[in-house]
XYZ file of C-alpha atoms in Angstrom:
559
model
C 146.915 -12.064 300.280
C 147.708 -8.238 299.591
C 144.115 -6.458 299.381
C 140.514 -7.207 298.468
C 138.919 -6.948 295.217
C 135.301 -4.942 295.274
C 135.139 -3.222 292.208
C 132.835 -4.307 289.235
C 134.993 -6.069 286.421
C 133.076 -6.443 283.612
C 133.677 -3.008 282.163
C 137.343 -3.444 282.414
C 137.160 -6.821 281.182
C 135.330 -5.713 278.021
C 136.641 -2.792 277.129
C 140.198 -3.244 277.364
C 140.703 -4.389 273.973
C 143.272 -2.165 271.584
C 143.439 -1.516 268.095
C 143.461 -4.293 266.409
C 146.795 -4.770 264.803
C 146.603 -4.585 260.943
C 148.634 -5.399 258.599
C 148.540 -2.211 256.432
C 151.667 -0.680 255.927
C 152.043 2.595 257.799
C 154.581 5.942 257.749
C 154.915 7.749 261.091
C 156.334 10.997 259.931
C 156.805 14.759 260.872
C 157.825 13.972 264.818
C 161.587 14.570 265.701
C 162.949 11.073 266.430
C 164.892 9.278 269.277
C 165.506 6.320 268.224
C 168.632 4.989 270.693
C 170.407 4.138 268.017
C 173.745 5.147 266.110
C 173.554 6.642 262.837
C 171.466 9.456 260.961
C 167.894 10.828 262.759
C 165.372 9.523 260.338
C 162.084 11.741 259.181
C 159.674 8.572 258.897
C 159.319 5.263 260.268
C 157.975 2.758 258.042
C 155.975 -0.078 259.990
C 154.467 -3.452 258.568
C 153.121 -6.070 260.430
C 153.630 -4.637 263.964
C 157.251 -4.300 262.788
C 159.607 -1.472 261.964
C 160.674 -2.145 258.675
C 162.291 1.234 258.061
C 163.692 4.387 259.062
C 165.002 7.304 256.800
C 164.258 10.291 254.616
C 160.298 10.837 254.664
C 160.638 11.591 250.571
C 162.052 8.315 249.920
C 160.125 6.036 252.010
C 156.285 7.935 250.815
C 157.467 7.082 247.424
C 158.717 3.530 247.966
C 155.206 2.816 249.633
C 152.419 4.735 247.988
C 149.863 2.883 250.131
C 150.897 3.006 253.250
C 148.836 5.175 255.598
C 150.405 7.953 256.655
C 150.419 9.451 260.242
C 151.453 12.976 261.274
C 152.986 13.731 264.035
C 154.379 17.583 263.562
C 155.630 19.290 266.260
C 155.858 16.355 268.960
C 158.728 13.594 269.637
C 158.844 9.791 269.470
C 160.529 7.625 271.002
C 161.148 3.590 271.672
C 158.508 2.767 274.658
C 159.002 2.893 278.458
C 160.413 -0.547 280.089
C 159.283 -0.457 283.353
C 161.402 -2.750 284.513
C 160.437 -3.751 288.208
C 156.773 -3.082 288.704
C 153.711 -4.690 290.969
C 151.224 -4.371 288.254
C 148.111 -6.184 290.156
C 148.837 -3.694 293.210
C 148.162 -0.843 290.710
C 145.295 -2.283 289.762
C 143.780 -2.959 293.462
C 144.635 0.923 294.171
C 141.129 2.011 293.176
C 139.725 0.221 295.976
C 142.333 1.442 298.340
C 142.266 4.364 301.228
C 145.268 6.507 299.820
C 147.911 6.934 302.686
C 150.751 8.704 300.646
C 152.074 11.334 302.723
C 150.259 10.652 306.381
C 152.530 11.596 309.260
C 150.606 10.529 312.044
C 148.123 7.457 312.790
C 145.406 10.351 313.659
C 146.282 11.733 309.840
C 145.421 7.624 309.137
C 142.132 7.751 310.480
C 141.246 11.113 308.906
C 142.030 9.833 305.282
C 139.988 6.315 306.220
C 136.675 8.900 306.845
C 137.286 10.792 304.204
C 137.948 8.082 301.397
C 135.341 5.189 303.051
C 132.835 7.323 304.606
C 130.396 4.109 304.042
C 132.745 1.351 305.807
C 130.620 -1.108 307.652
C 131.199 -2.725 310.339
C 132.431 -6.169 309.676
C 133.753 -5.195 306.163
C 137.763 -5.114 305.251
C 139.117 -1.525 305.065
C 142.364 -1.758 303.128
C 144.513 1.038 302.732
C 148.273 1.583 301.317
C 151.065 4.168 301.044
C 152.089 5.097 304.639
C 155.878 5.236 304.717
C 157.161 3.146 306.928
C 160.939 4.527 307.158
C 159.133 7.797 308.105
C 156.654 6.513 310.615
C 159.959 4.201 312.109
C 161.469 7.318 313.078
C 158.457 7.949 316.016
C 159.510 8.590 319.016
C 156.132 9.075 321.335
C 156.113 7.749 324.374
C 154.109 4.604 323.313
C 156.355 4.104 320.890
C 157.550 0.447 319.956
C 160.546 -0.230 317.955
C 160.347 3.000 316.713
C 157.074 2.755 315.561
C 153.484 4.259 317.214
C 150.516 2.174 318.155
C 147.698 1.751 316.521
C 145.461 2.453 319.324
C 144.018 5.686 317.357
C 142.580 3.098 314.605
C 140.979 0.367 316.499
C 138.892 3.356 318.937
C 137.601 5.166 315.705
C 137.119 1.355 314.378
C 136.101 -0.709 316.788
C 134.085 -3.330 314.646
C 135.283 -2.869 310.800
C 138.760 -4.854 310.350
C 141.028 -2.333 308.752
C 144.827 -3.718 307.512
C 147.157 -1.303 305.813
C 150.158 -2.006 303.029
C 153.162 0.250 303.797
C 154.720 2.462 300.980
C 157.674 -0.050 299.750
C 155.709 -3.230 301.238
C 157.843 -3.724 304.480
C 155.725 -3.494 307.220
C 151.597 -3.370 307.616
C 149.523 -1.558 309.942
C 146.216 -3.229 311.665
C 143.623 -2.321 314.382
C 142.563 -4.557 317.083
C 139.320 -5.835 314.541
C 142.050 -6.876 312.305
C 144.338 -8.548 314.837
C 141.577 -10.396 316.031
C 140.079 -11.659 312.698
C 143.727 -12.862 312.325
C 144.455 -14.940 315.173
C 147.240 -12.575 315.985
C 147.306 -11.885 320.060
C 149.722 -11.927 322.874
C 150.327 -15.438 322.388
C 151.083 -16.002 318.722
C 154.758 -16.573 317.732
C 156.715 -14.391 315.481
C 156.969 -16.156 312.175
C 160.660 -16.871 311.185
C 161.946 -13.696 309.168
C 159.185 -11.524 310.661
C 158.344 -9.455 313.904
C 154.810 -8.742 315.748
C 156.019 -5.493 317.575
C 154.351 -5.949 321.263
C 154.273 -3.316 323.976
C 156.112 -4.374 327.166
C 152.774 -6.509 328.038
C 153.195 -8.683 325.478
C 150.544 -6.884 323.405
C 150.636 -7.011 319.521
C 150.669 -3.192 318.894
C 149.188 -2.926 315.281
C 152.872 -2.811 313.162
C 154.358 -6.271 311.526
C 157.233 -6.296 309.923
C 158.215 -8.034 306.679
C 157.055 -11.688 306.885
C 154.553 -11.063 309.445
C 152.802 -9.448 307.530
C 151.228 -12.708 306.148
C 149.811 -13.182 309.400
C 147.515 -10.254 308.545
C 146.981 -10.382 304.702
C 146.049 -14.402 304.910
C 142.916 -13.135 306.801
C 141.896 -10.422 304.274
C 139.504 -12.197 301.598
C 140.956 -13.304 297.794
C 139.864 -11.267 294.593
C 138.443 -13.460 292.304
C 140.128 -14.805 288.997
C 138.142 -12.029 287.125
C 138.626 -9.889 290.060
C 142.222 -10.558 289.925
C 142.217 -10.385 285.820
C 140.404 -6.897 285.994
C 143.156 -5.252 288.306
C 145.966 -6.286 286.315
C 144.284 -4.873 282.762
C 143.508 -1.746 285.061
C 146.805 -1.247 285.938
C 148.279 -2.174 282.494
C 146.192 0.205 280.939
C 147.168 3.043 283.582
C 150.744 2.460 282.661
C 150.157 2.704 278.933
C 148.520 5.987 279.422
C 151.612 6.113 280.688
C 153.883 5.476 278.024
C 155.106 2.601 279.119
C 154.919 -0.310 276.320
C 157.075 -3.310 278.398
C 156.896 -4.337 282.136
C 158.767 -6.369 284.075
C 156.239 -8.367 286.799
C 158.269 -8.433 290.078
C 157.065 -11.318 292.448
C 154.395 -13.133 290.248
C 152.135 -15.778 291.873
C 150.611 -18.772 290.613
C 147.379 -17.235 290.817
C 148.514 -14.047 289.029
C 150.743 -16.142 286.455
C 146.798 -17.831 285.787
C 145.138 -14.203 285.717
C 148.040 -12.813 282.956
C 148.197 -15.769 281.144
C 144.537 -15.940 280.579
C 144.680 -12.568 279.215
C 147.413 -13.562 277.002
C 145.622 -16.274 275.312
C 142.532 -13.835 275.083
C 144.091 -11.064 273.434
C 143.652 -8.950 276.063
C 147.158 -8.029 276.577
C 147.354 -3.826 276.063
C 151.288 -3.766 276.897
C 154.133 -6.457 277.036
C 154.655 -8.620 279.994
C 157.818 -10.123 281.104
C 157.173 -12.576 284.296
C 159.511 -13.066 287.135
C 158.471 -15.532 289.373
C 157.840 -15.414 292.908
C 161.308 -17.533 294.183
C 160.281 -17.308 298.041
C 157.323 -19.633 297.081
C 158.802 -23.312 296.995
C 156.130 -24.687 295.610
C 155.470 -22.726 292.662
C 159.357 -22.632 291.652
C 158.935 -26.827 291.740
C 156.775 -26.155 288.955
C 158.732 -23.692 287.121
C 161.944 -25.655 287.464
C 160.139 -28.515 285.566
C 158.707 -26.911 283.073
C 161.456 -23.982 282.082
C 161.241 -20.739 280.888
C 158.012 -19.358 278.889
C 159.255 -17.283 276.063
C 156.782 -15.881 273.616
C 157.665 -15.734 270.059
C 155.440 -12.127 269.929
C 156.837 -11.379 272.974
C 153.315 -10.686 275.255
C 153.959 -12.862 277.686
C 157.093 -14.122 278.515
C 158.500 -15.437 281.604
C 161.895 -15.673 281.788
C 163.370 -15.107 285.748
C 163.152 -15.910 289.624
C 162.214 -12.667 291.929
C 163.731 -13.642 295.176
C 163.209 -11.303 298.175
C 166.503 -11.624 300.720
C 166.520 -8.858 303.123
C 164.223 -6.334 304.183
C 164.498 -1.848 303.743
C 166.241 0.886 305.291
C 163.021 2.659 306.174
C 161.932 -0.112 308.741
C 165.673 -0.964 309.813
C 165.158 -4.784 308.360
C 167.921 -4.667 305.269
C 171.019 -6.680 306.119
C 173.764 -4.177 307.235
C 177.725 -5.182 308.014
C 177.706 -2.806 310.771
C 174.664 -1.204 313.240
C 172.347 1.326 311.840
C 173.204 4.648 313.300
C 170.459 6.264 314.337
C 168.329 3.402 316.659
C 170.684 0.202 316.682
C 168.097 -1.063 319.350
C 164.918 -0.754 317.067
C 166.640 -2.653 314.542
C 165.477 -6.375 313.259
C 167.763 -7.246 310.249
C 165.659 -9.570 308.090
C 166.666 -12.550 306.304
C 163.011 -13.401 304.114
C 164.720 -16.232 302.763
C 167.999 -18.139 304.304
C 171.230 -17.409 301.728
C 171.782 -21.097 301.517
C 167.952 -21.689 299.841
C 169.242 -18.431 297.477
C 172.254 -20.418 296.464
C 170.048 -23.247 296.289
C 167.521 -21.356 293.602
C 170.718 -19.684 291.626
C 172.286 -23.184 290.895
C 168.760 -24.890 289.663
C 168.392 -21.084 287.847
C 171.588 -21.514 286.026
C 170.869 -25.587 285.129
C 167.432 -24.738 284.146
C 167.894 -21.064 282.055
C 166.326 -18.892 284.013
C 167.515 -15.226 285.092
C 168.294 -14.224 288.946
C 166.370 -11.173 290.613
C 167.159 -10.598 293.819
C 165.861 -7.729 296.064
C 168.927 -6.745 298.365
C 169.354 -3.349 299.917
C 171.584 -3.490 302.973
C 175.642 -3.612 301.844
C 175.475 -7.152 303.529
C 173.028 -8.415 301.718
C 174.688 -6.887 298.483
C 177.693 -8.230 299.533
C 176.028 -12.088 300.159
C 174.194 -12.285 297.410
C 177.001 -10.874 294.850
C 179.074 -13.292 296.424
C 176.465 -16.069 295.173
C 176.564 -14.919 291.978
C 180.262 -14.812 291.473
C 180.027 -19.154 292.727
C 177.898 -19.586 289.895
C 178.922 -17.031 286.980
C 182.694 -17.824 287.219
C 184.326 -17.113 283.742
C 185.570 -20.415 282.165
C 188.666 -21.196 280.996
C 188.853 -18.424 278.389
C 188.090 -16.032 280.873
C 184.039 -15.605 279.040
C 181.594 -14.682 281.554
C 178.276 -16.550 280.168
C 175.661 -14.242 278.937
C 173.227 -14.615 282.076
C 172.001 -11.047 282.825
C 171.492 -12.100 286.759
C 170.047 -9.013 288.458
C 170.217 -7.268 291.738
C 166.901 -5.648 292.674
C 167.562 -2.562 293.837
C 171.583 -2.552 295.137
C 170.785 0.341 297.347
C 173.619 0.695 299.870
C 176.808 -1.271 298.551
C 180.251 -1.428 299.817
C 183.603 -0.285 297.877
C 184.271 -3.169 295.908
C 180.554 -3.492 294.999
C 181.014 -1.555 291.779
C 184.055 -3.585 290.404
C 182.570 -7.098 291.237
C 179.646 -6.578 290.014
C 181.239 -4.882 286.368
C 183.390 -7.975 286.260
C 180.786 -10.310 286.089
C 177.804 -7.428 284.300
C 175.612 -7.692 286.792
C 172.391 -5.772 286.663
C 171.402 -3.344 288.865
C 168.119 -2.407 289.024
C 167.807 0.627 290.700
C 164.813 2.890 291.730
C 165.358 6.803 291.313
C 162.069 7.550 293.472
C 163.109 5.471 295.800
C 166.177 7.764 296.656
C 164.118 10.894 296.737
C 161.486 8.930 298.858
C 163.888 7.869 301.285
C 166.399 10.875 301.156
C 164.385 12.756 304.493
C 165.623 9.577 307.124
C 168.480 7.855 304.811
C 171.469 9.233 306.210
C 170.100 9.232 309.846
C 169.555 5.240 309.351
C 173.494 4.959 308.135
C 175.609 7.527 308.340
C 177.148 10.477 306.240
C 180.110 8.241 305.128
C 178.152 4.789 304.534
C 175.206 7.361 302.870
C 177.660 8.145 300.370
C 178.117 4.514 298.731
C 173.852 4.569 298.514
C 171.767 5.153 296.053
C 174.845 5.072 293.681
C 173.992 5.033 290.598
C 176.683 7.507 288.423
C 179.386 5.509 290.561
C 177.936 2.253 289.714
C 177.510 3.288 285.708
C 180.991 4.675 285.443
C 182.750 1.824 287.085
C 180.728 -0.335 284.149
C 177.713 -2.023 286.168
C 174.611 -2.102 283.995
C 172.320 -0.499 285.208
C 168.344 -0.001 284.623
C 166.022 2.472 285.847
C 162.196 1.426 287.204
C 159.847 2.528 289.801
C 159.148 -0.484 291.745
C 155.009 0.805 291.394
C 153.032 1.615 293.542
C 154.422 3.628 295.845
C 156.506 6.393 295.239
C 155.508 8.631 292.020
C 155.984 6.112 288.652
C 155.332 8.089 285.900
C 158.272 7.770 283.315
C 158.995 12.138 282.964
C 159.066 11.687 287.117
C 161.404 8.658 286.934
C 163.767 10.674 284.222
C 163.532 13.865 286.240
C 164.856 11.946 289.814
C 167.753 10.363 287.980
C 168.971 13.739 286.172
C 168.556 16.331 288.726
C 168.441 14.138 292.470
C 165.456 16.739 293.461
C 161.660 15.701 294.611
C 159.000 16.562 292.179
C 159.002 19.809 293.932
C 162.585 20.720 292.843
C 163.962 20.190 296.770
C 166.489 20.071 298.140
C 167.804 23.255 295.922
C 171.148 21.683 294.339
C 169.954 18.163 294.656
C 170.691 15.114 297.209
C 173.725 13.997 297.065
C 173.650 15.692 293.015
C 177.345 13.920 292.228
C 174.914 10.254 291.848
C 172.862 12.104 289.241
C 173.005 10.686 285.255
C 172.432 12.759 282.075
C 169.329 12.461 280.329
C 170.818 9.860 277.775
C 171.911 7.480 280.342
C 168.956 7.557 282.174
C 166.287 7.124 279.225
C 168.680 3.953 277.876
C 168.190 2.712 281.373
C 164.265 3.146 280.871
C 164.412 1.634 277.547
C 167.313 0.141 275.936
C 168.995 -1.299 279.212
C 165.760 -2.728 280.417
C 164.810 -4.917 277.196
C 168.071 -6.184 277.311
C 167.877 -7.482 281.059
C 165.038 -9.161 279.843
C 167.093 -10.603 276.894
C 164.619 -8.760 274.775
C 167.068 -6.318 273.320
C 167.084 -7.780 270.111
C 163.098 -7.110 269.425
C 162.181 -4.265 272.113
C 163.910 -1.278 273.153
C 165.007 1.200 270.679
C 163.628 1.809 266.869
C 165.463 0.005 264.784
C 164.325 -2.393 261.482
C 163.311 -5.418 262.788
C 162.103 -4.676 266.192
C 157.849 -4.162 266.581
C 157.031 -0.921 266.833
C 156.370 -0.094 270.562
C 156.648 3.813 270.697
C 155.239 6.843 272.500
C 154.670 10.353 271.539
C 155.351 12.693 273.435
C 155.121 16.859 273.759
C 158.618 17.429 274.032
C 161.657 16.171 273.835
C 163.140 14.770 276.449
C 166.487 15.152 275.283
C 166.635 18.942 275.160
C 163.084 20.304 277.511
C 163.739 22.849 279.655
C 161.934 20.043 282.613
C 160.908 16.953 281.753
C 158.409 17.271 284.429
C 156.292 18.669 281.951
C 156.144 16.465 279.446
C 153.167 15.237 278.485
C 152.669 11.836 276.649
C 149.697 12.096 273.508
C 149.750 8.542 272.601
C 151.723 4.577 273.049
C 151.617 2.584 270.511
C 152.623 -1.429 270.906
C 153.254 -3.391 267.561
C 152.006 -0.284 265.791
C 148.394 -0.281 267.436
C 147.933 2.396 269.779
C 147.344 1.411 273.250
C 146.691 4.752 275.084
C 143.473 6.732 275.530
C-alpha cells in the first residue's frame, strides 16, 4: 500500500462538483486561438451540448446564433486542454498528508523536514513522507554507505517509537527506520523478494533502503485509506490538475481498489476531468478480470479504460534499469531489476492483442528497450500487405535506447512516452551512471521525433515539477526551472514549442485512441479548453504563463 489516508473527506467529497453542463448554446470569443489544427485561426468557438460545433469569423457565428451566451475572453489565449498522459493521480492526492522531501541531500536534512512538517507525530503513528531522490542519494559515498546508499540510522534515533516509511522521488526505492522495519517483519533474516533488494550492512542488518519490489515489504505494513479516503485523494488530485489546465489524464498503474474509487465517481458525476485507465499488468489477478471482461470505453469519454501498465525494469537513479553493458560509475552497487519476467510480458502482450487492449510498458535501461521492443515487433508484425494494425502499443518512458531504437520503433509507430522533467531531474548523476557516449542516445526525444517515433510528452506526477508551462519549458529549452545549465543539457534533444504542445495534447488523445473526440478544437470534438495569459506559441517564457480557467465539455472545471 503506498501511504495512509488522514485527512477529512467530506469537504472534498461534496464540493467537488463542476458546472453543471447545460445545454445552452455558447460563443467563446475575443481570445487568440490555438486550435492544432490546419486551416484559418477562427475569432469564436461556437459550443452546444459540451460540443464544438463551430469555429470561424465572430460576425458570422453571433448572427447565426442570437441566443447563445456569449463569453469574452480579450486579451488571453485558448487552447485544446492538457493530456497528461502518464500520471499517479491518487499519489497527488495523498501528498497533503505527506512530509515533503523534494530536494533533501542528506538523511539529517530528512529528519529536519519530518520536525518541521509533523511537529505532532506520535509515537506509534505512521509518518509517511515522499520526494527524496533516490539517483541522488545512490551516489553516497560515507563510510556506512551500502550499495551506494546511507543508513538510516539518523531516522530511527530521532524516531525511536513512531514508524516512519518514505516513497522515493520516481517510486524506486523507499526509506524506513528501525520502528518501521520492525512493524514490517523485515530483519536480518527475511529473504529478498524476487525482483527486489533489502540493502544489509556487512552484519546482515537491513539498513533502512529497499529497492523496487521490496518495497512492498514496507508499504503492506502501512494502514489502507478508506474507499472514501481513497475517493477523496483522487478528486483532490484531479482537481489540482485542472487548476492546472489539464482536461485528460492518463492513470498509470490503476488498482482494483482505485479502478472501484474512480469508477464510483464516474457513476456519481463527480468526475472534474477525463480519465483514461491503464491497468496495473504486474497484478495477475486483477488482469484475469480485465481479460474477461475487455476494455471499458465510455461513450462521453469520463472514464475509459482502455490499456495494461506493465512495470519491467527498474531507474537509472537507483542503478535497477536493465542495461546491455555495466553502469559506469559503481558497476558493484548495481542490482538490474526485472519487476516482471519478459516471458509473463510476452505473455500479457499476446492476451492484449486477442483481447483489444493497448500495451504500456515502463522500460528505461537500452536492454529493457531493446526486450520489450523486440516483444512488440512478435506481435505487431505487418501482414501480408505490409499494414501495421492500428494498436498504439506504448513504451513508458524509452529513456536510454540503443541505435536502432529509433527506426524499429518508427516502423512499427510505437509510442514513446517520454518525461521532460525527468531529464532535467536526472541530468546532475545521468551521465556518471552511463557514460558520455551511451548519455547521448538518452533522453532522446528530437532524435526519436525526427526518425518518425510518436512521441507524447507527460510528467509521470508526483515527483518532479508537473505543471504543463514547466513540462513545455523542459522540452523547448533542456534547462531546470531555474534556466541551468546556461545553453541547456544536451540542447540538440530539445523540440520547438509546436512539437512539444501536440505531444501534450494532440499526440496524447490519440495514444489513447481518443483523437477523434479530445485533443485539438475542431467541430465535433467536446469542448475541453484552457485559457491561458499568454500564448504559448510566441511568450517570451512560458514559465510565466499563467492559466485563468479549464473548461471540460464547455463547463469550467478550474477555481
Amino acid at each position: 500500500m503506498r501511504g495512509v489516508a488522514l485527512f477529512t473527506v467530506s469537504a472534498i467529497l461534496s464540493g467537488c462538483a463542476a458546472d453543471s453542463l447545460t445545454s445552452e448554446a455558447q460563443l467563446i470569443t475575443g481570445a487568440t486561438f490555438i486550435t492544432l489544427e490546419a486551416g484559418p485561426v477562427p475569432e469564436a468557438i461556437l459550443i452546444e451540448d459540451g460540443r464544438i460545433t463551430a469555429l470561424g469569423p465572430e460576425e458570422s457565428l453571433r448572427a447565426q446564433n442570437p441566443g447563445a451566451v456569449i463569453t469574452d475572453f480579450t486579451g488571453q489565449t485558448i487552447m485544446p486542454g492538457v493530456v497528461a498522459s502518464h500520471v499517479h493521480v491518487r499519489e497527488l492526492g495523498m501528498d497533503a498528508i505527506k512530509v515533503d522531501l523534494v530536494g533533501v541531500q542528506t538523511v539529517d536534512d530528512i529528519v529536519t523536514r519530518i520536525r518541521e512538517q509533523r511537529p505532532d507525530a506520535q509515537p506509534g503513528e505512521w509518518i509517511i513522507g515522499q520526494g527524496w531522490d533516490e539517483g541522488a542519494f545512490a551516489s553516497y559515498e560515507g563510510i556506512d554507505a551500502v550499495g551506494g546508499y546511507p543508513t538510516t540510522r539518523a531516522l530511527s534515533e530521532a524516531y525511536p517509537d513512531a514508524p516512519i516509511a518514505l516513497e522515493s522521488l520516481h517510486g524506486f526505492a523507499a526509506m524506513a527506520n528501525d520502528a518501521a522495519l520492525v512493524r514490517a517483519g523485515i530483519n536480518a533474516a527475511t529473504v529478498d523478494p524476487e525482483g527486489g533488494t533489502i540493502l544489509r550492512d556487512p552484519s546482515g542488518r537491513a539498513t533502512g533502503i529497499l529497492l523496487t519490489l521490496a518495497q512492498r515489504l514496507l508499504f503492506d505494513a502501512v494502514p489502507d485509506p478508506s474507499a472514501e479516503q481513497r475517493q477523496a485523494a483522487i478528486l483532490a488530485g484531479l482537481n489540482r490538475l485542472a487548476d492546472a489546465g489539464v482536461t485528460s489524464i492518463h492513470e498509470a498503474g490503476m488498482q482494483a481498489l482505485d479502478i472501484a474509487a474512480f469508477q464510483a465517481l464516474a457513476d456519481s458525476d463527480r468526475l472534474p476531468i477525463r480519465v483514461f485507465g491503464m491497468l496495473n499488468g504486474n497484478d495477475d489477478a486483477l488482469m484475469e478480470d480485465w481479460f474477461k471482461r475487455g476494455p471499458q470505453d465510455d461513450p462521453q469519454d469520463w472514464l475509459d479504460i482502455g490499456a495494461i501498465k506493465i512495470f519491467y525494469d527498474g531507474s537509472l537513479g537507483s542503478r535497477t534499469a536493465i542495461l546491455h553493458a555495466p553502469y559506469t560509475d559503481r558497476p558493484d552497487a548495481a542490482r538490474p531489476t526485472a519487476r516482471i519476467p519478459l516471458p509473463r510480458v510476452e505473455a500479457l502482450a499476446e492476451r492484449a492483442r486477442e483481447r483489444g487492449f493497448q500495451m504500456a510498458v515502463h522500460a528505461i535501461g537500452d536492454a529493457a528497450n531493446d526486450h520489450v521492443l523486440t516483444s512488440f515487433e512478435r506481435r505487431l508484425a505487418p501482414d501480408e500487405t505490409g499494414a501495421v494494425p492500428d494498436h498504439r502499443w506504448r513504451i513508458e518512458h524509452a529513456q536510454l535506447v540503443r541505435h536502432d531504437f529509433a527506426d524499429r520503433a518508427a516502423a512499427l509507430q510505437v509510442i514513446a512516452s517520454m518525461q521532460p522533467s525527468h531529464a532535467m531531474g536526472d541530468s546532475g548523476w545521468a551521465e556518471d551512471r552511463v557514460g558520455s557516449r551511451r548519455i547521448r542516445r538518452a533522453y532522446a526525444w528530437q532524435s526519436l521525433s525526427q526518425a518518425g517515433v510518436p512521441i507524447i510528452f507527460n510528467s509521470d506526477l508526483p515527483g518532479e515539477p508537473w505543471e504543463p508551462m514547466q513540462t513545455l519549458h523542459f522540452a523547448t529549452t533542456r534547462t531546470r526551472l531555474n534556466g541551468t545549465p546556461v545553453g541547456g543539457w544536451f540542447p540538440q534533444q530539445a523540440v520547438d514549442r509546436e512539437t512539444a504542445l501536440r505531444a501534450m495534447t494532440i499526440e496524447g488523445a490519440h495514444a489513447a485512441f481518443q483523437d477523434q473526440t479530445l485533443g485539438s478544437l475542431a467541430p465535433g470534438k467536446w469542448a475541453d479548453f484552457i485559457v491561458l495569459s499568454d500564448n504559448p506559441m510566441t511568450a517570451p517564457d512560458v514559465r510565466n504563463i499563467t492559466v485563468g480557467a479549464t473548461y471540460v465539455a464547455g463547463a469550467r472545471r478550474s477555481d
